[in-house]
Amino acid sequence: MFIKDIDFQVSFSKFSEKHYKKKFQKKYKNEWEITEKAIIESLKRIFRLKDTNLLDCIKFCEPYGLFKFDFAVAGTQKSPKKSGNRIILFLDNEEEKINILLIYHKDDLEKRRSETEAWKYLIKNNFSGIWKQLFNN
């Protein structure tokens, strides 16, 4: 797995904006603004996270990668892992961009599936191009 040691351009997908991100904004108000900036700054320098327990590589097919990133909301006094807050992101080494596909708390996902099955279902059905690039080659 090769991640460039650069500052990536980080963006939120329309899907992530529309669905779970609004829940975070509503629930955490002022803390959310700080948290969102921290997420962007952390992911911008994703190279530094690659050997930490905050970032899990789901699939990497040069130059693309799908990762899960754990984060905590500012002021909650919880560790990123224990908070249950996750991001599923798509990294493009060529374009030097990161797109946050999903941002959620694990309790927000469909209960009849495991957390992994639920986010995989969402990615497969809402980001089919990315899914095909990584899993159907």
Coordinates of C-alpha atoms in Angstrom, one line a residue:
M1 CA 0.0 0.0 0.0
F2 CA 1.4 3.3 -1.1
I3 CA 0.0 6.6 0.2
K4 CA 1.7 9.8 -1.0
D5 CA 3.3 11.9 1.6
I6 CA 1.5 15.1 0.6
D7 CA -1.4 17.3 1.6
F8 CA -4.5 15.7 0.0
Q9 CA -7.6 17.7 -0.9
V10 CA -10.4 16.5 1.3
S11 CA -14.1 16.7 0.5
F12 CA -17.4 15.3 1.8
S13 CA -19.6 13.4 -0.7
K14 CA -23.1 14.7 -1.3
F15 CA -24.3 11.5 0.2
S16 CA -22.4 12.0 3.4
E17 CA -23.6 15.6 3.6
K18 CA -27.2 14.6 3.1
H19 CA -27.4 11.7 5.4
Y20 CA -25.4 11.3 8.7
K21 CA -23.3 14.5 8.8
K22 CA -26.4 16.5 9.5
K23 CA -27.1 14.4 12.5
F24 CA -23.6 15.2 13.9
Q25 CA -24.1 18.9 13.2
K26 CA -27.5 18.9 15.0
K27 CA -26.4 16.8 17.9
Y28 CA -23.0 18.5 18.6
K29 CA -23.6 22.1 17.4
N30 CA -20.4 24.1 18.3
E31 CA -18.3 21.0 18.9
W32 CA -19.1 19.8 15.4
E33 CA -17.4 22.7 13.7
I34 CA -14.1 22.0 15.6
T35 CA -14.5 18.3 14.9
E36 CA -15.0 18.8 11.2
K37 CA -11.9 20.9 10.9
A38 CA -9.9 18.3 12.8
I39 CA -11.1 15.5 10.5
I40 CA -10.2 17.5 7.4
E41 CA -6.7 18.4 8.8
S42 CA -6.1 14.8 9.9
L43 CA -7.2 13.3 6.6
K44 CA -5.3 15.9 4.6
R45 CA -2.2 14.4 6.0
I46 CA -3.4 10.8 5.8
F47 CA 0.2 9.5 5.2
R48 CA 0.8 10.2 8.9
L49 CA -2.2 8.0 9.9
K50 CA -1.3 4.9 7.9
D51 CA 0.5 3.2 10.8
T52 CA -2.0 4.2 13.5
N53 CA -5.0 2.3 14.9
L54 CA -7.3 5.2 13.7
L55 CA -7.0 4.2 10.0
D56 CA -7.9 0.8 8.6
C57 CA -7.2 -0.1 5.0
I58 CA -10.3 -1.8 3.6
K59 CA -9.0 -2.3 0.0
F60 CA -6.1 -0.8 -1.9
C61 CA -5.6 -1.1 -5.7
E62 CA -3.0 1.4 -6.8
P63 CA -3.7 4.3 -7.2
Y64 CA -7.0 4.0 -5.2
G65 CA -7.9 3.0 -1.7
L66 CA -10.9 2.6 0.5
F67 CA -10.3 3.2 4.2
K68 CA -12.2 3.4 7.5
F69 CA -11.2 6.2 9.9
D70 CA -12.2 6.4 13.5
F71 CA -12.8 9.8 15.1
A72 CA -14.1 11.4 18.3
V73 CA -16.2 14.5 18.5
A74 CA -14.4 17.4 20.3
G75 CA -15.2 17.7 24.0
T76 CA -16.8 14.2 24.4
Q77 CA -13.8 12.7 26.3
K78 CA -14.1 9.5 24.3
S79 CA -11.3 7.9 22.3
P80 CA -11.9 7.7 18.5
K81 CA -12.2 3.9 18.6
K82 CA -14.6 3.8 21.6
S83 CA -16.7 6.7 20.3
G84 CA -18.3 4.5 17.5
N85 CA -17.8 7.4 15.0
R86 CA -16.5 6.3 11.6
I87 CA -15.7 7.6 8.2
I88 CA -15.4 5.5 5.1
L89 CA -13.2 7.4 2.6
F90 CA -12.0 7.0 -0.9
L91 CA -8.4 8.0 -1.6
D92 CA -7.1 8.8 -5.1
N93 CA -3.3 9.0 -5.2
E94 CA -3.2 10.3 -8.8
E95 CA -5.7 13.2 -8.2
E96 CA -4.3 13.7 -4.7
K97 CA -7.9 13.8 -3.4
I98 CA -9.8 12.1 -0.5
N99 CA -13.6 11.9 -0.7
I100 CA -15.5 11.1 2.5
L101 CA -18.2 8.7 1.3
L102 CA -19.8 8.0 4.6
I103 CA -19.6 9.6 8.0
Y104 CA -21.6 7.9 10.7
H105 CA -22.0 6.6 14.2
K106 CA -22.2 2.8 14.2
D107 CA -25.7 3.0 15.8
D108 CA -26.9 5.0 12.8
L109 CA -26.6 2.0 10.5
E110 CA -29.2 -0.6 9.7
K111 CA -29.6 -2.9 12.7
R112 CA -30.4 -6.1 10.8
R113 CA -26.8 -6.1 9.3
S114 CA -23.4 -6.0 10.9
E115 CA -21.7 -2.6 10.8
T116 CA -19.4 -3.8 8.0
E117 CA -22.3 -5.3 6.0
A118 CA -24.2 -2.1 6.4
W119 CA -21.5 0.3 5.1
K120 CA -20.6 -2.1 2.3
Y121 CA -24.2 -2.1 1.2
L122 CA -24.3 1.7 1.3
I123 CA -21.0 2.0 -0.7
K124 CA -22.0 -0.6 -3.3
N125 CA -25.4 1.0 -3.9
N126 CA -24.5 4.7 -3.7
F127 CA -20.9 4.7 -5.1
S128 CA -21.1 1.9 -7.6
G129 CA -18.2 3.3 -9.7
I130 CA -15.8 3.3 -6.7
W131 CA -17.0 -0.2 -5.7
K132 CA -16.4 -1.6 -9.2
Q133 CA -13.0 0.0 -9.4
L134 CA -11.9 -1.6 -6.1
F135 CA -13.8 -4.9 -5.9
N136 CA -14.5 -6.0 -9.5
N137 CA -11.1 -5.9 -11.0

